[in-house]
Short mmCIF file of N, CA, C and O and ligand atoms in Angstrom, two decimals:
data_model
loop_
_atom_site.label_atom_id
_atom_site.label_comp_id
_atom_site.label_asym_id
_atom_site.label_seq_id
_atom_site.Cartn_x
_atom_site.Cartn_y
_atom_site.Cartn_z
N UNK A 4 63.64 -24.63 125.18
CA UNK A 4 62.34 -25.18 125.57
C UNK A 4 61.56 -24.12 126.32
O UNK A 4 62.13 -23.32 127.05
N UNK A 5 60.26 -24.12 126.10
CA UNK A 5 59.44 -23.13 126.79
C UNK A 5 58.53 -23.85 127.79
O UNK A 5 57.62 -24.58 127.40
N UNK A 6 58.81 -23.64 129.09
CA UNK A 6 57.96 -24.19 130.14
C UNK A 6 56.88 -23.16 130.46
O UNK A 6 57.19 -22.00 130.75
N UNK A 7 55.62 -23.57 130.38
CA UNK A 7 54.51 -22.63 130.53
C UNK A 7 54.06 -22.48 131.98
O UNK A 7 53.68 -21.40 132.41
N UNK A 8 54.09 -23.58 132.73
CA UNK A 8 53.64 -23.54 134.12
C UNK A 8 53.85 -24.90 134.77
O UNK A 8 54.18 -25.87 134.09
N UNK A 9 53.66 -24.98 136.08
CA UNK A 9 53.56 -26.29 136.73
C UNK A 9 52.18 -26.82 136.40
O UNK A 9 51.16 -26.23 136.78
N UNK A 10 52.14 -27.91 135.62
CA UNK A 10 50.85 -28.47 135.20
C UNK A 10 50.17 -29.19 136.36
O UNK A 10 48.99 -28.99 136.62
N UNK A 11 50.95 -30.05 137.03
CA UNK A 11 50.40 -30.74 138.19
C UNK A 11 51.50 -31.32 139.06
O UNK A 11 52.65 -31.42 138.65
N UNK A 12 51.12 -31.67 140.29
CA UNK A 12 52.00 -32.39 141.21
C UNK A 12 51.43 -33.79 141.37
O UNK A 12 50.23 -33.94 141.65
N UNK A 13 52.26 -34.80 141.17
CA UNK A 13 51.80 -36.18 141.26
C UNK A 13 52.07 -36.74 142.65
O UNK A 13 53.17 -36.62 143.17
N UNK A 14 51.05 -37.35 143.24
CA UNK A 14 51.16 -37.89 144.60
C UNK A 14 50.73 -39.35 144.59
O UNK A 14 49.62 -39.69 144.13
N UNK A 15 51.64 -40.22 145.04
CA UNK A 15 51.36 -41.66 145.06
C UNK A 15 50.53 -42.01 146.28
O UNK A 15 50.88 -41.64 147.41
N UNK A 16 49.43 -42.71 146.06
CA UNK A 16 48.55 -43.13 147.16
C UNK A 16 48.27 -44.63 147.06
O UNK A 16 48.37 -45.21 145.98
N UNK A 17 47.93 -45.22 148.18
CA UNK A 17 47.52 -46.63 148.15
C UNK A 17 46.13 -46.76 147.56
O UNK A 17 45.79 -47.75 146.93
N UNK A 18 45.31 -45.73 147.78
CA UNK A 18 43.93 -45.79 147.33
C UNK A 18 43.42 -44.37 147.07
O UNK A 18 43.54 -43.49 147.92
N UNK A 19 42.89 -44.17 145.87
CA UNK A 19 42.35 -42.85 145.55
C UNK A 19 41.16 -42.53 146.44
O UNK A 19 40.98 -41.39 146.86
N UNK A 20 40.38 -43.54 146.76
CA UNK A 20 39.23 -43.32 147.65
C UNK A 20 39.69 -42.75 148.99
O UNK A 20 39.11 -41.79 149.51
N UNK A 21 40.76 -43.35 149.55
CA UNK A 21 41.28 -42.83 150.82
C UNK A 21 41.90 -41.45 150.62
O UNK A 21 41.73 -40.56 151.45
N UNK A 22 42.64 -41.28 149.52
CA UNK A 22 43.27 -39.99 149.23
C UNK A 22 42.26 -38.86 149.15
O UNK A 22 42.51 -37.75 149.60
N UNK A 23 41.11 -39.19 148.57
CA UNK A 23 40.05 -38.17 148.44
C UNK A 23 39.63 -37.61 149.78
O UNK A 23 39.22 -36.45 149.87
N UNK A 24 39.72 -38.44 150.83
CA UNK A 24 39.31 -37.97 152.16
C UNK A 24 40.02 -36.68 152.52
O UNK A 24 39.41 -35.76 153.04
N UNK A 25 41.34 -36.64 152.26
CA UNK A 25 42.08 -35.42 152.59
C UNK A 25 41.94 -34.35 151.51
O UNK A 25 41.53 -33.22 151.78
N UNK A 26 42.30 -34.70 150.26
CA UNK A 26 42.40 -33.69 149.20
C UNK A 26 41.05 -33.09 148.86
O UNK A 26 40.96 -31.91 148.55
N UNK A 27 40.01 -33.87 148.91
CA UNK A 27 38.70 -33.37 148.53
C UNK A 27 37.85 -32.99 149.75
O UNK A 27 37.39 -31.86 149.88
N UNK A 28 37.71 -33.93 150.67
CA UNK A 28 36.80 -33.68 151.80
C UNK A 28 37.38 -32.65 152.77
O UNK A 28 36.66 -31.77 153.25
N UNK A 29 38.68 -32.74 153.07
CA UNK A 29 39.28 -31.80 154.03
C UNK A 29 39.65 -30.49 153.35
O UNK A 29 39.27 -29.40 153.80
N UNK A 30 40.43 -30.56 152.25
CA UNK A 30 40.90 -29.33 151.60
C UNK A 30 39.85 -28.70 150.70
O UNK A 30 39.95 -27.53 150.33
N UNK A 31 38.86 -29.48 150.31
CA UNK A 31 37.78 -28.92 149.50
C UNK A 31 38.11 -28.82 148.02
O UNK A 31 37.42 -28.12 147.27
N UNK A 32 39.16 -29.52 147.55
CA UNK A 32 39.46 -29.51 146.12
C UNK A 32 38.41 -30.34 145.39
O UNK A 32 37.91 -31.32 145.93
N UNK A 33 38.11 -29.93 144.17
CA UNK A 33 37.04 -30.58 143.43
C UNK A 33 37.55 -31.86 142.76
O UNK A 33 38.48 -31.83 141.97
N UNK A 34 36.93 -32.97 143.07
CA UNK A 34 37.28 -34.26 142.46
C UNK A 34 36.60 -34.34 141.11
O UNK A 34 35.38 -34.22 141.02
N UNK A 35 37.42 -34.51 140.06
CA UNK A 35 36.83 -34.49 138.71
C UNK A 35 36.81 -35.87 138.07
O UNK A 35 36.80 -35.98 136.84
N UNK A 36 36.82 -36.92 138.89
CA UNK A 36 36.72 -38.26 138.34
C UNK A 36 38.07 -38.91 138.15
O UNK A 36 39.09 -38.23 138.05
N UNK A 37 38.10 -40.24 138.10
CA UNK A 37 39.34 -40.99 137.97
C UNK A 37 39.42 -41.61 136.57
O UNK A 37 38.41 -41.79 135.90
N UNK A 38 40.67 -41.86 136.16
CA UNK A 38 40.90 -42.44 134.83
C UNK A 38 42.02 -43.47 134.94
O UNK A 38 43.04 -43.19 135.55
N UNK A 39 41.81 -44.64 134.37
CA UNK A 39 42.86 -45.67 134.38
C UNK A 39 43.65 -45.63 133.09
O UNK A 39 43.06 -45.58 132.00
N UNK A 40 44.98 -45.58 133.23
CA UNK A 40 45.86 -45.66 132.07
C UNK A 40 46.50 -47.05 132.11
O UNK A 40 47.45 -47.29 132.85
N UNK A 41 45.92 -47.97 131.33
CA UNK A 41 46.31 -49.39 131.40
C UNK A 41 47.80 -49.59 131.14
O UNK A 41 48.44 -50.40 131.81
N UNK A 42 48.34 -48.86 130.15
CA UNK A 42 49.74 -49.08 129.77
C UNK A 42 50.68 -48.76 130.92
O UNK A 42 51.77 -49.30 131.00
N UNK A 43 50.25 -47.87 131.85
CA UNK A 43 51.10 -47.50 132.98
C UNK A 43 50.66 -48.17 134.28
O UNK A 43 51.22 -47.88 135.34
N UNK A 44 49.62 -49.03 134.17
CA UNK A 44 49.12 -49.75 135.35
C UNK A 44 48.82 -48.79 136.50
O UNK A 44 49.24 -48.99 137.64
N UNK A 45 48.10 -47.72 136.14
CA UNK A 45 47.81 -46.70 137.15
C UNK A 45 46.41 -46.13 136.94
O UNK A 45 45.92 -46.05 135.81
N UNK A 46 45.77 -45.80 138.06
CA UNK A 46 44.54 -45.01 138.01
C UNK A 46 44.87 -43.64 138.57
O UNK A 46 45.52 -43.54 139.61
N UNK A 47 44.47 -42.59 137.85
CA UNK A 47 44.80 -41.23 138.28
C UNK A 47 43.51 -40.46 138.56
O UNK A 47 42.47 -40.74 137.99
N UNK A 48 43.62 -39.50 139.45
CA UNK A 48 42.50 -38.60 139.73
C UNK A 48 43.07 -37.19 139.83
O UNK A 48 44.08 -36.97 140.50
N UNK A 49 42.46 -36.25 139.13
CA UNK A 49 42.95 -34.87 139.11
C UNK A 49 42.04 -33.95 139.92
O UNK A 49 40.82 -34.07 139.87
N UNK A 50 42.70 -33.06 140.67
CA UNK A 50 41.99 -32.06 141.48
C UNK A 50 42.53 -30.70 141.10
O UNK A 50 43.65 -30.35 141.50
N UNK A 51 41.80 -29.90 140.35
CA UNK A 51 42.29 -28.58 139.94
C UNK A 51 42.54 -27.68 141.14
O UNK A 51 41.76 -27.66 142.10
N UNK A 52 43.67 -26.94 141.07
CA UNK A 52 44.03 -25.93 142.08
C UNK A 52 44.52 -24.71 141.31
O UNK A 52 45.65 -24.68 140.87
N UNK A 53 43.69 -23.73 141.13
CA UNK A 53 44.09 -22.56 140.35
C UNK A 53 44.53 -22.98 138.96
O UNK A 53 43.81 -23.68 138.25
N UNK A 54 45.75 -22.57 138.59
CA UNK A 54 46.28 -22.85 137.26
C UNK A 54 46.88 -24.25 137.15
O UNK A 54 47.28 -24.68 136.08
N UNK A 55 46.98 -24.95 138.29
CA UNK A 55 47.62 -26.26 138.31
C UNK A 55 46.64 -27.30 138.85
O UNK A 55 45.48 -27.00 139.10
N UNK A 56 47.15 -28.52 139.02
CA UNK A 56 46.30 -29.57 139.56
C UNK A 56 47.11 -30.47 140.48
O UNK A 56 48.34 -30.51 140.40
N UNK A 57 46.43 -31.15 141.35
CA UNK A 57 47.02 -32.24 142.12
C UNK A 57 46.56 -33.53 141.44
O UNK A 57 45.38 -33.67 141.10
N UNK A 58 47.51 -34.44 141.19
CA UNK A 58 47.19 -35.73 140.58
C UNK A 58 47.46 -36.83 141.60
O UNK A 58 48.59 -36.96 142.07
N UNK A 59 46.45 -37.59 141.96
CA UNK A 59 46.67 -38.77 142.80
C UNK A 59 46.87 -39.98 141.90
O UNK A 59 46.19 -40.12 140.88
N UNK A 60 47.84 -40.82 142.27
CA UNK A 60 48.17 -42.00 141.46
C UNK A 60 48.04 -43.25 142.30
O UNK A 60 48.70 -43.37 143.34
N UNK A 61 47.20 -44.17 141.86
CA UNK A 61 47.02 -45.46 142.54
C UNK A 61 47.39 -46.56 141.55
O UNK A 61 46.88 -46.60 140.42
N UNK A 62 48.26 -47.47 141.96
CA UNK A 62 48.68 -48.54 141.07
C UNK A 62 47.55 -49.55 140.87
O UNK A 62 46.78 -49.83 141.80
N UNK A 63 47.46 -50.09 139.66
CA UNK A 63 46.45 -51.12 139.39
C UNK A 63 47.07 -52.52 139.43
O UNK A 63 46.37 -53.51 139.30
N UNK A 64 48.41 -52.58 139.58
CA UNK A 64 49.10 -53.89 139.61
C UNK A 64 50.34 -53.78 140.48
O UNK A 64 50.96 -52.72 140.54
N UNK A 65 50.72 -54.89 141.15
CA UNK A 65 51.87 -54.85 142.07
C UNK A 65 53.19 -54.54 141.35
O UNK A 65 54.15 -54.10 141.99
N UNK A 66 53.25 -54.77 140.02
CA UNK A 66 54.51 -54.52 139.30
C UNK A 66 54.46 -53.20 138.52
O UNK A 66 55.34 -52.93 137.71
N UNK A 67 53.46 -52.37 138.77
CA UNK A 67 53.38 -51.08 138.08
C UNK A 67 54.38 -50.08 138.65
O UNK A 67 54.87 -50.26 139.76
N UNK A 68 54.71 -49.03 137.88
CA UNK A 68 55.70 -48.05 138.33
C UNK A 68 55.32 -47.35 139.65
O UNK A 68 56.19 -47.06 140.47
N UNK A 69 54.03 -47.11 139.85
CA UNK A 69 53.62 -46.43 141.09
C UNK A 69 53.74 -47.38 142.28
O UNK A 69 54.18 -46.99 143.37
N UNK A 70 53.39 -48.66 142.07
CA UNK A 70 53.55 -49.65 143.15
C UNK A 70 55.02 -49.77 143.53
O UNK A 70 55.37 -49.84 144.72
N UNK A 71 55.89 -49.78 142.51
CA UNK A 71 57.33 -49.89 142.79
C UNK A 71 57.85 -48.66 143.52
O UNK A 71 58.69 -48.76 144.42
N UNK A 72 57.33 -47.49 143.15
CA UNK A 72 57.73 -46.25 143.82
C UNK A 72 57.35 -46.32 145.29
O UNK A 72 58.16 -46.01 146.18
N UNK A 73 56.11 -46.74 145.58
CA UNK A 73 55.63 -46.80 146.97
C UNK A 73 56.45 -47.82 147.77
O UNK A 73 56.79 -47.59 148.93
N UNK A 74 56.78 -48.94 147.11
CA UNK A 74 57.58 -49.97 147.76
C UNK A 74 58.94 -49.40 148.21
O UNK A 74 59.42 -49.68 149.30
N UNK A 75 59.53 -48.57 147.35
CA UNK A 75 60.85 -48.00 147.64
C UNK A 75 60.79 -46.80 148.58
O UNK A 75 61.61 -46.66 149.48
N UNK A 76 59.85 -45.90 148.32
CA UNK A 76 59.88 -44.60 149.01
C UNK A 76 58.65 -44.31 149.86
O UNK A 76 58.60 -43.29 150.54
N UNK A 77 57.64 -45.16 149.77
CA UNK A 77 56.42 -44.90 150.52
C UNK A 77 55.47 -44.01 149.73
O UNK A 77 55.82 -43.51 148.66
N UNK A 78 54.30 -43.78 150.29
CA UNK A 78 53.33 -42.92 149.62
C UNK A 78 53.77 -41.46 149.77
O UNK A 78 54.62 -41.14 150.60
N UNK A 79 53.17 -40.60 148.96
CA UNK A 79 53.47 -39.18 149.07
C UNK A 79 53.92 -38.60 147.75
O UNK A 79 53.68 -39.18 146.68
N UNK A 80 54.58 -37.43 147.83
CA UNK A 80 54.98 -36.70 146.62
C UNK A 80 55.77 -37.62 145.67
O UNK A 80 56.72 -38.26 146.09
N UNK A 81 55.36 -37.65 144.38
CA UNK A 81 56.03 -38.55 143.44
C UNK A 81 56.67 -37.84 142.27
O UNK A 81 57.77 -38.16 141.87
N UNK A 82 55.98 -36.88 141.66
CA UNK A 82 56.60 -36.16 140.53
C UNK A 82 56.00 -34.77 140.35
O UNK A 82 54.90 -34.49 140.79
N UNK A 83 56.81 -33.90 139.69
CA UNK A 83 56.32 -32.59 139.30
C UNK A 83 56.23 -32.59 137.78
O UNK A 83 57.11 -33.11 137.10
N UNK A 84 55.12 -32.06 137.26
CA UNK A 84 54.92 -32.03 135.81
C UNK A 84 54.89 -30.60 135.33
O UNK A 84 54.12 -29.77 135.84
N UNK A 85 55.74 -30.32 134.35
CA UNK A 85 55.78 -29.00 133.72
C UNK A 85 55.06 -29.05 132.39
O UNK A 85 55.30 -29.95 131.58
N UNK A 86 54.19 -28.08 132.17
CA UNK A 86 53.54 -27.97 130.85
C UNK A 86 54.51 -27.27 129.90
O UNK A 86 55.03 -26.20 130.23
N UNK A 87 54.76 -27.89 128.76
CA UNK A 87 55.63 -27.28 127.76
C UNK A 87 54.83 -26.99 126.50
O UNK A 87 53.80 -27.61 126.24
N UNK A 88 55.34 -26.03 125.72
CA UNK A 88 54.65 -25.64 124.49
C UNK A 88 54.79 -26.74 123.44
O UNK A 88 53.85 -27.02 122.69
N UNK A 89 55.98 -27.38 123.37
CA UNK A 89 56.23 -28.38 122.34
C UNK A 89 57.09 -29.48 122.95
O UNK A 89 58.28 -29.30 123.18
N UNK A 90 56.50 -30.63 123.22
CA UNK A 90 57.20 -31.68 123.97
C UNK A 90 58.30 -32.35 123.13
O UNK A 90 59.36 -32.69 123.66
N UNK A 91 58.07 -32.53 121.83
CA UNK A 91 59.11 -33.13 120.98
C UNK A 91 60.36 -32.26 120.99
O UNK A 91 61.48 -32.76 121.13
N UNK A 92 60.16 -30.97 120.86
CA UNK A 92 61.26 -30.00 120.87
C UNK A 92 61.99 -30.03 122.22
O UNK A 92 63.21 -30.03 122.28
N UNK A 93 61.21 -30.08 123.31
CA UNK A 93 61.79 -30.09 124.65
C UNK A 93 62.64 -31.34 124.85
O UNK A 93 63.76 -31.28 125.37
N UNK A 94 62.14 -32.52 124.41
CA UNK A 94 62.89 -33.77 124.58
C UNK A 94 64.18 -33.74 123.76
O UNK A 94 65.23 -34.18 124.22
N UNK A 95 64.10 -33.20 122.56
CA UNK A 95 65.29 -33.11 121.72
C UNK A 95 66.34 -32.22 122.39
O UNK A 95 67.53 -32.57 122.43
N UNK A 96 65.89 -31.12 122.94
CA UNK A 96 66.81 -30.20 123.61
C UNK A 96 67.49 -30.89 124.80
O UNK A 96 68.70 -30.75 125.00
N UNK A 97 66.71 -31.66 125.55
CA UNK A 97 67.28 -32.36 126.71
C UNK A 97 68.27 -33.43 126.27
O UNK A 97 69.32 -33.61 126.88
N UNK A 98 67.92 -34.17 125.20
CA UNK A 98 68.85 -35.18 124.66
C UNK A 98 70.15 -34.51 124.23
O UNK A 98 71.24 -35.02 124.51
N UNK A 99 70.02 -33.38 123.56
CA UNK A 99 71.22 -32.66 123.10
C UNK A 99 72.08 -32.23 124.29
O UNK A 99 73.29 -32.13 124.17
N UNK A 100 71.44 -31.98 125.42
CA UNK A 100 72.19 -31.58 126.62
C UNK A 100 72.66 -32.78 127.43
O UNK A 100 73.22 -32.63 128.51
N UNK A 101 72.39 -34.00 126.91
CA UNK A 101 72.87 -35.21 127.56
C UNK A 101 72.08 -35.61 128.80
O UNK A 101 72.57 -36.34 129.66
N UNK A 102 70.84 -35.14 128.90
CA UNK A 102 70.00 -35.48 130.06
C UNK A 102 69.37 -36.85 129.85
O UNK A 102 68.81 -37.15 128.79
N UNK A 103 69.47 -37.70 130.89
CA UNK A 103 68.92 -39.05 130.82
C UNK A 103 67.39 -39.01 130.90
O UNK A 103 66.83 -38.42 131.83
N UNK A 104 66.75 -39.64 129.93
CA UNK A 104 65.29 -39.64 129.87
C UNK A 104 64.75 -41.03 130.15
O UNK A 104 65.38 -42.03 129.81
N UNK A 105 63.56 -41.11 130.77
CA UNK A 105 62.87 -42.39 130.89
C UNK A 105 62.13 -42.66 129.58
O UNK A 105 62.14 -43.76 129.06
N UNK A 106 61.48 -41.63 129.05
CA UNK A 106 60.76 -41.75 127.79
C UNK A 106 61.51 -40.99 126.70
O UNK A 106 61.65 -39.78 126.77
N UNK A 107 61.98 -41.74 125.70
CA UNK A 107 62.70 -41.10 124.59
C UNK A 107 61.72 -40.36 123.68
O UNK A 107 62.08 -39.38 123.04
N UNK A 108 60.49 -40.88 123.63
CA UNK A 108 59.43 -40.29 122.81
C UNK A 108 58.25 -40.01 123.72
O UNK A 108 58.03 -40.74 124.68
N UNK A 109 57.44 -38.98 123.39
CA UNK A 109 56.24 -38.75 124.19
C UNK A 109 55.26 -39.91 124.07
O UNK A 109 55.23 -40.57 123.04
N UNK A 110 54.51 -40.15 125.14
CA UNK A 110 53.43 -41.13 125.06
C UNK A 110 52.17 -40.46 125.58
O UNK A 110 52.21 -39.34 126.08
N UNK A 111 51.05 -41.15 125.43
CA UNK A 111 49.77 -40.54 125.81
C UNK A 111 49.44 -40.89 127.25
O UNK A 111 49.40 -42.07 127.62
N UNK A 112 49.24 -39.87 128.07
CA UNK A 112 48.90 -40.06 129.48
C UNK A 112 47.43 -39.75 129.73
O UNK A 112 46.63 -39.66 128.80
N UNK A 113 47.10 -39.58 131.01
CA UNK A 113 45.73 -39.28 131.40
C UNK A 113 45.25 -38.01 130.70
O UNK A 113 46.03 -37.08 130.47
N UNK A 114 43.99 -38.00 130.34
CA UNK A 114 43.41 -36.82 129.71
C UNK A 114 43.87 -36.59 128.28
O UNK A 114 43.65 -35.53 127.72
N UNK A 115 44.58 -37.61 127.72
CA UNK A 115 45.04 -37.49 126.33
C UNK A 115 46.25 -36.59 126.16
O UNK A 115 46.63 -36.27 125.04
N UNK A 116 46.89 -36.19 127.27
CA UNK A 116 48.07 -35.33 127.17
C UNK A 116 49.26 -36.12 126.64
O UNK A 116 49.36 -37.33 126.85
N UNK A 117 50.15 -35.44 125.92
CA UNK A 117 51.43 -36.05 125.55
C UNK A 117 52.38 -35.85 126.72
O UNK A 117 52.56 -34.71 127.18
N UNK A 118 52.96 -36.95 127.23
CA UNK A 118 53.82 -36.85 128.40
C UNK A 118 55.13 -37.59 128.20
O UNK A 118 55.23 -38.50 127.36
N UNK A 119 56.14 -37.21 128.97
CA UNK A 119 57.43 -37.91 128.98
C UNK A 119 58.10 -37.62 130.31
O UNK A 119 58.00 -36.50 130.84
N UNK A 120 58.78 -38.64 130.85
CA UNK A 120 59.47 -38.47 132.14
C UNK A 120 60.98 -38.37 131.95
O UNK A 120 61.56 -39.07 131.10
N UNK A 121 61.60 -37.51 132.76
CA UNK A 121 63.05 -37.42 132.83
C UNK A 121 63.51 -38.34 133.94
O UNK A 121 62.78 -38.56 134.92
N UNK A 122 64.72 -38.87 133.82
CA UNK A 122 65.22 -39.77 134.85
C UNK A 122 65.63 -38.99 136.09
O UNK A 122 66.33 -37.98 135.97
N UNK A 123 65.22 -39.45 137.29
CA UNK A 123 65.60 -38.73 138.53
C UNK A 123 67.11 -38.59 138.71
O UNK A 123 67.56 -37.64 139.36
N UNK A 124 67.88 -39.52 138.11
CA UNK A 124 69.34 -39.41 138.22
C UNK A 124 69.85 -38.14 137.56
O UNK A 124 70.91 -37.64 137.90
N UNK A 125 69.09 -37.62 136.60
CA UNK A 125 69.52 -36.44 135.85
C UNK A 125 69.01 -35.14 136.46
O UNK A 125 69.35 -34.06 135.99
N UNK A 126 68.18 -35.26 137.52
CA UNK A 126 67.51 -34.06 138.03
C UNK A 126 67.80 -33.80 139.50
O UNK A 126 67.15 -32.96 140.13
N UNK A 127 68.74 -34.55 140.06
CA UNK A 127 68.99 -34.40 141.49
C UNK A 127 67.97 -35.12 142.35
O UNK A 127 67.75 -34.74 143.50
N UNK A 128 67.33 -36.14 141.77
CA UNK A 128 66.47 -36.99 142.59
C UNK A 128 64.99 -36.74 142.45
O UNK A 128 64.18 -37.46 143.04
N UNK A 129 64.60 -35.74 141.66
CA UNK A 129 63.17 -35.45 141.48
C UNK A 129 62.70 -36.08 140.18
O UNK A 129 63.34 -35.91 139.14
N UNK A 130 61.59 -36.80 140.24
CA UNK A 130 60.99 -37.32 139.01
C UNK A 130 60.26 -36.16 138.35
O UNK A 130 59.36 -35.56 138.93
N UNK A 131 60.69 -35.82 137.13
CA UNK A 131 60.12 -34.68 136.40
C UNK A 131 59.39 -35.19 135.17
O UNK A 131 59.92 -36.00 134.41
N UNK A 132 58.16 -34.71 135.01
CA UNK A 132 57.35 -35.05 133.84
C UNK A 132 57.19 -33.79 133.00
O UNK A 132 57.03 -32.71 133.54
N UNK A 133 57.27 -33.97 131.69
CA UNK A 133 56.89 -32.90 130.78
C UNK A 133 55.54 -33.26 130.19
O UNK A 133 55.29 -34.45 129.94
N UNK A 134 54.68 -32.29 130.01
CA UNK A 134 53.42 -32.61 129.34
C UNK A 134 52.99 -31.48 128.42
O UNK A 134 53.30 -30.32 128.65
N UNK A 135 52.34 -31.90 127.37
CA UNK A 135 51.80 -30.94 126.39
C UNK A 135 50.34 -31.28 126.19
O UNK A 135 49.99 -32.43 125.95
N UNK A 136 49.50 -30.30 126.37
CA UNK A 136 48.06 -30.51 126.16
C UNK A 136 47.61 -29.59 125.03
O UNK A 136 48.05 -28.45 124.95
N UNK A 137 46.73 -30.11 124.20
CA UNK A 137 46.24 -29.25 123.12
C UNK A 137 44.92 -28.64 123.52
O UNK A 137 44.28 -29.05 124.46
ZN1 LIG B 2 51.68 -36.71 136.14
#
């Protein structure tokens, strides 16, 4: 598998509006608008930082994955996303290595990217996302 870069860092927040106070108003990162991904019950906002981005994640429902994460671990750092050249190839390689995946197949995330998550049990506790953007 070819990992190209850290695509973004995902941060769970109770409210993107509140999150913007720090990431945008204090740090001066550019807020490029929010997008809701209904299938994941999440609204995301991306803030470009050089070659990477910060992604804020706000749950749209109490039973969404981000709401459950906050319930268990609180707000804050949630996942690291690596940009890969070919996500299908990367997932196959991980399956062949016996790595537990949350997503067996890529799905469409914010910005139309193909994304898939690895299970934290397989990574030493870090939620890892792979993403491929065209
Ligand atoms: Zn992400």
